[in-house]
Amino acid sequence: MTVTIVGSQLGDEGKGALVDLWGGDADVVARYQGGDNAGHTVVEDGEEYKLSLVPSGAVRDKVGVLGNGCVINPNTLFSEIDTLRERGLDPDVRLARRAHVIMPYHRRLDNVEEEAKADSDEELVVGTTGRGIGPTYEDKAGRRGIRVGDLLDPEVLRQRLEYAVPQKRALIEDVYGLEAGEECDVEKLVEEYTEIGRRLAEDDMTVNCGDFLARRREAGENVMFEGAQGTLIDIDHGSYPYVTSSNPTAGGAATGTGVGPSVVGRGEVVGIVKSYLSRVGEGPMPTELKDDDREEELADFIREKGGEFGTVTGRPRRIGWLDIPMLRHAARVSGFTGIAVNHLDVLAGLDEVKVGHSYELDGEELLTMPATTERWAKCEPNLREFDPWPEVDWSSVAEDGYDAVPENAREYLDYVSGEMDVPIYAVGVGPDRAETVELANPFEQ
Ligand code: IMP
C-alpha cells in the first residue's frame, strides 16, 4: 500500500504533521522531489524538529529515502543527521544513486541569477531560497549534473567536474562579470566530494531507489511518498516562473522514485490544505490580504498566530484567504483521494472568515485557475463569507473528535471538501501531532 502526501497550495501547508501522523503506519517514507529548500517542522511530545532534507518520517524511526527526483546538498544532510543523533535519534536515511547533487557553484549561481534579475527588472525575481535548487535541476536537464552515484567513483566525479566547472566559471565571470571563487576550484571539489562519497559508502546510505522500493513493497511493507513544496510552485502546474524547479504534484512521486504511476494511483493521494493561504516569495496571490490597513492587520494577526515565517529562510509569509479555484486545480492535477485541512485553530476567534470561491476575469466567472500567471494576476476573487467560529480548547477537540469541532468550522470544512469533491481525512487544530482530528487513516482505506 502507498500513500502520497501532496501540498495543495504554495507550500507550508503543514505536511510534516500528517506525514508524521500517518507515517506511523508506513515502513518507508520517501521524498520524491526538491531539496533543502523545503522546511518541515515535526512536533513530537512538545519537542520540535525542524528538517529541510531528512524525510519527516525519520523522527519516527522509519527508513527515509531521498528519491532520484530530489536534489541533495550532502552537507545539509549530514548536519541534519548529526543534529538528530545529538538529540538521541538514529535516522536511517538512504539516497537514490540517481539523485542529483547540489554543488557549491549551484548555490552561488542561484544567488547570482536572482541578483541579476533584480538589477534588470524586479518583476523577474522569483524569490528563491538560494539553496541552488534551480541551477541543479538545470544541470540535470542539461545532462551535465553530478549524481549521488558519481560521488562513489572519484574518476567519474573528476571527469564530470572537469567538464562542468569551467562552464560555471565562464558564466560567473564572463556573463555576470563577477569573480569566481572556491566554488569553481575543481581540485577542491574533487577532494571534498570524494570524501562525502566515502562517508555515504561507509554508512551504506545509497540505493538504487526504484529497485529498493520495489523490494520493500514485495515484502509487504507500506510506503509513504512525501511531497515537498506545493502544487502552485510545481514547475509544470504552478504559477510559472514563480515556481520551484521540480514536480511536487502526485505524478512526481512516480518519476521521482522509480515506482510506476499505477502504483501511486492504486494507493491513496492525500492533498494537504491550510485553512488560509500563505506564500513565500514572489508571484500573484488573488486572495492576498493587503488591500487596506484592516486587511494588513488581519494578515499580521494570522501570520503571528500561525507562525507564518519561512522555516528555511525566516522570511515573513504573505497571507490570504483560502483560494478555492486553486484547490480545484490541485485536486484535479494530483487526483486526490482525500484531504487534510490544517491550522483551523488559527482562524478561530476572527470577526470574519472569507474564501475566494471563484475568480472574475474579463467579465467571466472562472472556477479554476488560468494557465498563465499573467492572467492569474488579473483575476479578482469572488469572496464568500462564512460565519466565524470561536476560540475553544483545541486539545480537547482533538481528543473528542470531529463532532467537537465548532459547528461553523465544520460548515467551512464541508464546503471545502464539497468544492474539491474529496472527503476529509484529518483536520489540524494545533501544531503537535496529537492536535489532529483524524477522520480516516489513508493506510486503512
Ligand atoms: P527554490 O525552490 O529555492 O528555487 O525557490 C523557488 C520558489 O519556490 C520561491 O518562491 C520559494 O520561496 C518557493 N519555495 C521553495 N521551497 C519552498 C517551500 O518549502 N515552501 C514554500 N515555498 C517554497
Short mmCIF file of N, CA, C and O in Angstrom, two decimals, residues 281-381:
data_model
loop_
_atom_site.label_atom_id
_atom_site.label_comp_id
_atom_site.label_asym_id
_atom_site.label_seq_id
_atom_site.Cartn_x
_atom_site.Cartn_y
_atom_site.Cartn_z
N GLY A 281 7.98 34.36 -1.15
CA GLY A 281 8.50 34.67 -2.48
C GLY A 281 7.47 35.41 -3.32
O GLY A 281 6.38 35.76 -2.86
N GLU A 282 7.85 35.61 -4.56
CA GLU A 282 7.05 36.47 -5.44
C GLU A 282 5.92 35.70 -6.11
O GLU A 282 5.79 34.51 -5.96
N GLY A 283 5.13 36.44 -6.91
CA GLY A 283 4.07 35.81 -7.68
C GLY A 283 2.70 36.26 -7.24
O GLY A 283 2.54 36.78 -6.13
N PRO A 284 1.69 36.09 -8.11
CA PRO A 284 0.34 36.55 -7.80
C PRO A 284 -0.27 35.79 -6.62
O PRO A 284 0.16 34.69 -6.28
N MET A 285 -1.27 36.39 -6.06
CA MET A 285 -2.00 35.78 -4.94
C MET A 285 -3.32 36.53 -4.85
O MET A 285 -3.46 37.47 -4.06
N PRO A 286 -4.32 36.15 -5.68
CA PRO A 286 -5.54 36.95 -5.78
C PRO A 286 -6.26 37.18 -4.45
O PRO A 286 -6.90 38.21 -4.29
N THR A 287 -6.15 36.25 -3.51
CA THR A 287 -6.90 36.44 -2.26
C THR A 287 -6.02 37.03 -1.16
O THR A 287 -6.38 36.99 0.01
N GLU A 288 -4.88 37.61 -1.53
CA GLU A 288 -3.96 38.16 -0.53
C GLU A 288 -4.63 39.26 0.29
O GLU A 288 -5.37 40.10 -0.23
N LEU A 289 -4.35 39.25 1.60
CA LEU A 289 -4.88 40.28 2.49
C LEU A 289 -3.88 41.42 2.55
O LEU A 289 -2.93 41.38 3.34
N LYS A 290 -4.10 42.42 1.73
CA LYS A 290 -3.13 43.53 1.72
C LYS A 290 -3.72 44.83 1.18
O LYS A 290 -3.00 45.81 1.00
N ASP A 291 -5.06 44.83 0.94
CA ASP A 291 -5.63 45.98 0.25
C ASP A 291 -5.79 47.24 1.10
O ASP A 291 -5.78 48.33 0.59
N ASP A 292 -5.98 47.07 2.42
CA ASP A 292 -6.09 48.25 3.28
C ASP A 292 -5.55 47.91 4.67
O ASP A 292 -5.12 46.78 4.92
N ASP A 293 -5.56 48.89 5.57
CA ASP A 293 -5.00 48.69 6.90
C ASP A 293 -5.65 47.52 7.63
O ASP A 293 -5.00 46.74 8.31
N ARG A 294 -6.97 47.43 7.46
CA ARG A 294 -7.71 46.38 8.16
C ARG A 294 -7.24 45.00 7.69
O ARG A 294 -7.00 44.10 8.49
N GLU A 295 -7.08 44.85 6.38
CA GLU A 295 -6.63 43.55 5.84
C GLU A 295 -5.19 43.27 6.29
O GLU A 295 -4.85 42.14 6.62
N GLU A 296 -4.38 44.32 6.29
CA GLU A 296 -2.99 44.11 6.72
C GLU A 296 -2.92 43.69 8.18
O GLU A 296 -2.12 42.84 8.56
N GLU A 297 -3.79 44.29 9.00
CA GLU A 297 -3.83 43.92 10.43
C GLU A 297 -4.23 42.45 10.57
O GLU A 297 -3.66 41.70 11.36
N LEU A 298 -5.22 42.07 9.79
CA LEU A 298 -5.70 40.69 9.83
C LEU A 298 -4.58 39.74 9.39
O LEU A 298 -4.33 38.69 10.02
N ALA A 299 -3.86 40.13 8.35
CA ALA A 299 -2.74 39.30 7.86
C ALA A 299 -1.68 39.18 8.94
O ALA A 299 -1.15 38.09 9.19
N ASP A 300 -1.38 40.30 9.62
CA ASP A 300 -0.37 40.28 10.70
C ASP A 300 -0.80 39.31 11.80
O ASP A 300 0.00 38.54 12.32
N PHE A 301 -2.10 39.39 12.13
CA PHE A 301 -2.62 38.54 13.21
C PHE A 301 -2.47 37.06 12.83
O PHE A 301 -1.96 36.25 13.61
N ILE A 302 -2.89 36.72 11.63
CA ILE A 302 -2.82 35.32 11.18
C ILE A 302 -1.35 34.87 11.09
O ILE A 302 -0.99 33.77 11.51
N ARG A 303 -0.50 35.76 10.59
CA ARG A 303 0.93 35.44 10.43
C ARG A 303 1.56 35.10 11.79
O ARG A 303 2.25 34.10 11.93
N GLU A 304 1.24 35.95 12.77
CA GLU A 304 1.82 35.72 14.11
C GLU A 304 1.24 34.46 14.73
O GLU A 304 1.96 33.62 15.22
N LYS A 305 -0.09 34.33 14.67
CA LYS A 305 -0.73 33.19 15.33
C LYS A 305 -0.35 31.88 14.67
O LYS A 305 -0.14 30.86 15.32
N GLY A 306 -0.25 31.93 13.34
CA GLY A 306 0.07 30.69 12.60
C GLY A 306 1.57 30.46 12.47
O GLY A 306 1.99 29.47 11.87
N GLY A 307 2.38 31.37 13.00
CA GLY A 307 3.84 31.20 12.89
C GLY A 307 4.28 31.19 11.44
O GLY A 307 5.10 30.36 11.03
N GLU A 308 3.72 32.11 10.66
CA GLU A 308 3.97 32.08 9.21
C GLU A 308 5.26 32.82 8.83
O GLU A 308 5.25 33.89 8.23
N PHE A 309 6.35 32.20 9.22
CA PHE A 309 7.68 32.70 8.84
C PHE A 309 8.44 31.51 8.28
O PHE A 309 8.35 30.41 8.82
N GLY A 310 9.17 31.73 7.17
CA GLY A 310 9.82 30.61 6.47
C GLY A 310 10.69 29.76 7.38
O GLY A 310 11.48 30.30 8.15
N THR A 311 10.53 28.43 7.28
CA THR A 311 11.35 27.52 8.09
C THR A 311 12.81 27.59 7.65
O THR A 311 13.72 27.48 8.44
N VAL A 312 13.01 27.77 6.34
CA VAL A 312 14.37 27.76 5.81
C VAL A 312 14.99 29.15 5.88
O VAL A 312 16.13 29.32 6.29
N THR A 313 14.22 30.18 5.49
CA THR A 313 14.82 31.50 5.34
C THR A 313 14.37 32.49 6.43
O THR A 313 14.95 33.57 6.53
N GLY A 314 13.34 32.15 7.19
CA GLY A 314 12.83 33.05 8.22
C GLY A 314 12.01 34.21 7.66
O GLY A 314 11.55 35.07 8.40
N ARG A 315 11.80 34.23 6.33
CA ARG A 315 11.05 35.34 5.73
C ARG A 315 9.59 35.33 6.18
O ARG A 315 8.98 34.26 6.25
N PRO A 316 8.99 36.54 6.45
CA PRO A 316 7.56 36.53 6.76
C PRO A 316 6.78 36.10 5.53
O PRO A 316 7.12 36.49 4.41
N ARG A 317 5.77 35.27 5.74
CA ARG A 317 4.98 34.81 4.58
C ARG A 317 3.83 35.77 4.31
O ARG A 317 3.26 36.33 5.24
N ARG A 318 3.48 35.92 3.04
CA ARG A 318 2.30 36.70 2.66
C ARG A 318 1.06 35.87 3.02
O ARG A 318 1.11 34.64 2.95
N ILE A 319 0.00 36.54 3.40
CA ILE A 319 -1.19 35.82 3.90
C ILE A 319 -2.42 36.18 3.07
O ILE A 319 -2.59 37.34 2.67
N GLY A 320 -3.28 35.20 2.82
CA GLY A 320 -4.52 35.46 2.10
C GLY A 320 -5.62 34.50 2.54
O GLY A 320 -5.37 33.54 3.28
N TRP A 321 -6.83 34.77 2.07
CA TRP A 321 -7.94 33.84 2.30
C TRP A 321 -7.74 32.59 1.46
O TRP A 321 -7.01 32.62 0.44
N LEU A 322 -8.42 31.55 1.85
CA LEU A 322 -8.37 30.30 1.09
C LEU A 322 -8.81 30.56 -0.36
O LEU A 322 -9.77 31.27 -0.60
N ASP A 323 -8.08 29.96 -1.29
CA ASP A 323 -8.35 30.18 -2.71
C ASP A 323 -8.91 28.88 -3.30
O ASP A 323 -8.19 27.91 -3.50
N ILE A 324 -10.22 28.87 -3.53
CA ILE A 324 -10.88 27.62 -3.93
C ILE A 324 -10.55 27.22 -5.38
O ILE A 324 -10.35 26.03 -5.67
N PRO A 325 -10.49 28.17 -6.35
CA PRO A 325 -10.08 27.75 -7.69
C PRO A 325 -8.72 27.04 -7.67
O PRO A 325 -8.49 26.06 -8.39
N MET A 326 -7.83 27.50 -6.81
CA MET A 326 -6.52 26.86 -6.67
C MET A 326 -6.67 25.41 -6.17
O MET A 326 -6.00 24.49 -6.64
N LEU A 327 -7.59 25.24 -5.23
CA LEU A 327 -7.76 23.90 -4.66
C LEU A 327 -8.43 22.95 -5.65
O LEU A 327 -8.11 21.75 -5.69
N ARG A 328 -9.33 23.48 -6.47
CA ARG A 328 -9.95 22.62 -7.50
C ARG A 328 -8.87 22.15 -8.48
O ARG A 328 -8.83 21.00 -8.91
N HIS A 329 -7.98 23.08 -8.84
CA HIS A 329 -6.87 22.78 -9.74
C HIS A 329 -5.98 21.70 -9.11
O HIS A 329 -5.63 20.70 -9.76
N ALA A 330 -5.63 21.88 -7.84
CA ALA A 330 -4.74 20.93 -7.16
C ALA A 330 -5.36 19.54 -7.10
O ALA A 330 -4.68 18.53 -7.34
N ALA A 331 -6.66 19.48 -6.80
CA ALA A 331 -7.34 18.18 -6.67
C ALA A 331 -7.33 17.45 -8.01
O ALA A 331 -7.14 16.23 -8.07
N ARG A 332 -7.50 18.21 -9.09
CA ARG A 332 -7.51 17.60 -10.43
C ARG A 332 -6.13 17.12 -10.84
O ARG A 332 -5.96 15.99 -11.30
N VAL A 333 -5.12 17.98 -10.66
CA VAL A 333 -3.77 17.64 -11.12
C VAL A 333 -3.24 16.38 -10.43
O VAL A 333 -2.62 15.53 -11.07
N SER A 334 -3.49 16.28 -9.13
CA SER A 334 -2.93 15.14 -8.40
C SER A 334 -3.92 14.00 -8.19
O SER A 334 -3.54 12.93 -7.72
N GLY A 335 -5.18 14.21 -8.53
CA GLY A 335 -6.17 13.14 -8.32
C GLY A 335 -6.31 12.76 -6.86
O GLY A 335 -6.22 11.58 -6.49
N PHE A 336 -6.56 13.76 -6.03
CA PHE A 336 -6.65 13.47 -4.59
C PHE A 336 -7.75 12.46 -4.30
O PHE A 336 -8.83 12.51 -4.88
N THR A 337 -7.45 11.59 -3.33
CA THR A 337 -8.48 10.68 -2.85
C THR A 337 -9.02 11.15 -1.49
O THR A 337 -10.02 10.67 -1.01
N GLY A 338 -8.30 12.10 -0.88
CA GLY A 338 -8.73 12.67 0.39
C GLY A 338 -7.93 13.93 0.66
O GLY A 338 -6.95 14.21 -0.04
N ILE A 339 -8.38 14.70 1.66
CA ILE A 339 -7.61 15.89 2.04
C ILE A 339 -7.47 15.96 3.57
O ILE A 339 -8.25 15.36 4.30
N ALA A 340 -6.45 16.69 3.99
CA ALA A 340 -6.32 17.05 5.40
C ALA A 340 -6.29 18.57 5.43
O ALA A 340 -5.58 19.19 4.64
N VAL A 341 -7.10 19.16 6.31
CA VAL A 341 -7.16 20.62 6.39
C VAL A 341 -6.49 21.06 7.70
O VAL A 341 -6.91 20.66 8.78
N ASN A 342 -5.46 21.86 7.56
CA ASN A 342 -4.65 22.25 8.71
C ASN A 342 -4.94 23.65 9.22
O ASN A 342 -5.51 24.46 8.50
N HIS A 343 -4.45 23.91 10.43
CA HIS A 343 -4.44 25.27 11.00
C HIS A 343 -5.84 25.86 11.16
O HIS A 343 -6.01 27.08 11.08
N LEU A 344 -6.84 24.99 11.37
CA LEU A 344 -8.20 25.50 11.56
C LEU A 344 -8.28 26.41 12.79
O LEU A 344 -9.03 27.38 12.82
N ASP A 345 -7.47 26.10 13.78
CA ASP A 345 -7.46 26.87 15.03
C ASP A 345 -6.99 28.31 14.80
O ASP A 345 -7.39 29.22 15.53
N VAL A 346 -6.13 28.51 13.78
CA VAL A 346 -5.58 29.85 13.57
C VAL A 346 -6.69 30.84 13.19
O VAL A 346 -6.64 32.02 13.55
N LEU A 347 -7.72 30.36 12.50
CA LEU A 347 -8.81 31.26 12.08
C LEU A 347 -9.86 31.47 13.18
O LEU A 347 -10.77 32.28 13.02
N ALA A 348 -9.72 30.73 14.28
CA ALA A 348 -10.73 30.84 15.35
C ALA A 348 -10.70 32.23 15.98
O ALA A 348 -9.64 32.83 16.13
N GLY A 349 -11.88 32.72 16.33
CA GLY A 349 -11.96 34.00 17.05
C GLY A 349 -11.87 35.22 16.16
O GLY A 349 -11.87 36.35 16.67
N LEU A 350 -11.81 35.04 14.84
CA LEU A 350 -11.79 36.20 13.94
C LEU A 350 -13.21 36.78 13.83
O LEU A 350 -14.20 36.09 14.10
N ASP A 351 -13.31 38.04 13.40
CA ASP A 351 -14.64 38.64 13.21
C ASP A 351 -15.25 38.19 11.90
O ASP A 351 -16.46 38.23 11.70
N GLU A 352 -14.38 37.82 10.97
CA GLU A 352 -14.90 37.42 9.65
C GLU A 352 -14.00 36.32 9.07
O GLU A 352 -12.80 36.30 9.31
N VAL A 353 -14.61 35.41 8.34
CA VAL A 353 -13.84 34.39 7.64
C VAL A 353 -14.36 34.36 6.21
O VAL A 353 -15.57 34.24 5.97
N LYS A 354 -13.45 34.51 5.25
CA LYS A 354 -13.88 34.51 3.85
C LYS A 354 -13.08 33.50 3.06
O LYS A 354 -11.99 33.06 3.48
N VAL A 355 -13.59 33.15 1.89
CA VAL A 355 -12.81 32.35 0.94
C VAL A 355 -13.00 32.97 -0.44
O VAL A 355 -14.02 33.61 -0.71
N GLY A 356 -12.03 32.76 -1.31
CA GLY A 356 -12.20 33.12 -2.71
C GLY A 356 -12.88 31.94 -3.39
O GLY A 356 -12.25 30.90 -3.60
N HIS A 357 -14.18 32.07 -3.68
CA HIS A 357 -14.94 30.94 -4.23
C HIS A 357 -14.64 30.74 -5.72
O HIS A 357 -14.56 29.62 -6.22
N SER A 358 -14.51 31.85 -6.44
CA SER A 358 -14.22 31.78 -7.88
C SER A 358 -13.49 33.07 -8.24
O SER A 358 -13.28 33.92 -7.38
N TYR A 359 -13.10 33.19 -9.51
CA TYR A 359 -12.44 34.43 -9.94
C TYR A 359 -13.32 35.13 -10.97
O TYR A 359 -14.10 34.49 -11.69
N GLU A 360 -13.07 36.43 -11.09
CA GLU A 360 -13.69 37.21 -12.15
C GLU A 360 -12.56 37.63 -13.08
O GLU A 360 -11.56 38.22 -12.62
N LEU A 361 -12.67 37.25 -14.33
CA LEU A 361 -11.62 37.66 -15.28
C LEU A 361 -12.27 38.04 -16.61
O LEU A 361 -12.99 37.23 -17.21
N ASP A 362 -12.04 39.25 -17.06
CA ASP A 362 -12.62 39.76 -18.31
C ASP A 362 -14.13 39.52 -18.35
O ASP A 362 -14.67 39.01 -19.35
N GLY A 363 -14.79 39.80 -17.23
CA GLY A 363 -16.24 39.68 -17.18
C GLY A 363 -16.76 38.25 -17.12
O GLY A 363 -17.96 38.02 -17.19
N GLU A 364 -15.87 37.30 -16.92
CA GLU A 364 -16.30 35.90 -16.86
C GLU A 364 -15.99 35.33 -15.49
O GLU A 364 -14.98 35.69 -14.88
N GLU A 365 -16.82 34.39 -15.03
CA GLU A 365 -16.51 33.73 -13.76
C GLU A 365 -15.70 32.47 -14.04
O GLU A 365 -16.07 31.65 -14.88
N LEU A 366 -14.57 32.34 -13.35
CA LEU A 366 -13.72 31.15 -13.52
C LEU A 366 -13.74 30.32 -12.25
O LEU A 366 -13.57 30.87 -11.16
N LEU A 367 -13.90 29.00 -12.42
CA LEU A 367 -13.89 28.13 -11.23
C LEU A 367 -12.52 27.52 -11.00
O LEU A 367 -12.25 26.94 -9.95
N THR A 368 -11.66 27.61 -12.01
CA THR A 368 -10.30 27.09 -11.83
C THR A 368 -9.29 28.14 -12.29
O THR A 368 -9.68 29.20 -12.78
N MET A 369 -8.01 27.83 -12.13
CA MET A 369 -7.00 28.85 -12.42
C MET A 369 -6.67 28.94 -13.90
O MET A 369 -6.55 27.92 -14.56
N PRO A 370 -6.46 30.14 -14.40
CA PRO A 370 -5.97 30.25 -15.79
C PRO A 370 -4.55 29.69 -15.88
O PRO A 370 -3.84 29.64 -14.87
N ALA A 371 -4.13 29.31 -17.09
CA ALA A 371 -2.82 28.64 -17.23
C ALA A 371 -1.65 29.60 -17.22
O ALA A 371 -0.52 29.18 -16.97
N THR A 372 -1.88 30.88 -17.49
CA THR A 372 -0.72 31.78 -17.44
C THR A 372 -0.79 32.65 -16.20
O THR A 372 -1.87 33.06 -15.75
N THR A 373 0.39 32.90 -15.70
CA THR A 373 0.49 33.67 -14.46
C THR A 373 0.00 35.09 -14.65
O THR A 373 -0.58 35.69 -13.75
N GLU A 374 0.21 35.62 -15.84
CA GLU A 374 -0.21 36.99 -16.12
C GLU A 374 -1.74 37.10 -16.02
O GLU A 374 -2.28 38.05 -15.46
N ARG A 375 -2.44 36.10 -16.57
CA ARG A 375 -3.91 36.13 -16.47
C ARG A 375 -4.36 35.86 -15.04
O ARG A 375 -5.32 36.44 -14.56
N TRP A 376 -3.62 34.99 -14.37
CA TRP A 376 -3.98 34.71 -12.97
C TRP A 376 -3.86 35.99 -12.14
O TRP A 376 -4.70 36.28 -11.29
N ALA A 377 -2.82 36.78 -12.44
CA ALA A 377 -2.60 38.02 -11.68
C ALA A 377 -3.76 39.01 -11.88
O ALA A 377 -4.01 39.87 -11.03
N LYS A 378 -4.47 38.85 -12.99
CA LYS A 378 -5.58 39.78 -13.26
C LYS A 378 -6.89 39.31 -12.63
O LYS A 378 -7.91 40.00 -12.73
N CYS A 379 -6.90 38.12 -12.07
CA CYS A 379 -8.14 37.58 -11.51
C CYS A 379 -8.54 38.31 -10.24
O CYS A 379 -7.70 38.53 -9.36
N GLU A 380 -9.79 38.66 -10.15
CA GLU A 380 -10.34 39.24 -8.92
C GLU A 380 -11.12 38.13 -8.24
O GLU A 380 -11.95 37.48 -8.88
N PRO A 381 -10.91 37.92 -6.95
CA PRO A 381 -11.65 36.84 -6.30
C PRO A 381 -13.11 37.22 -6.02
O PRO A 381 -13.38 38.37 -5.66
#
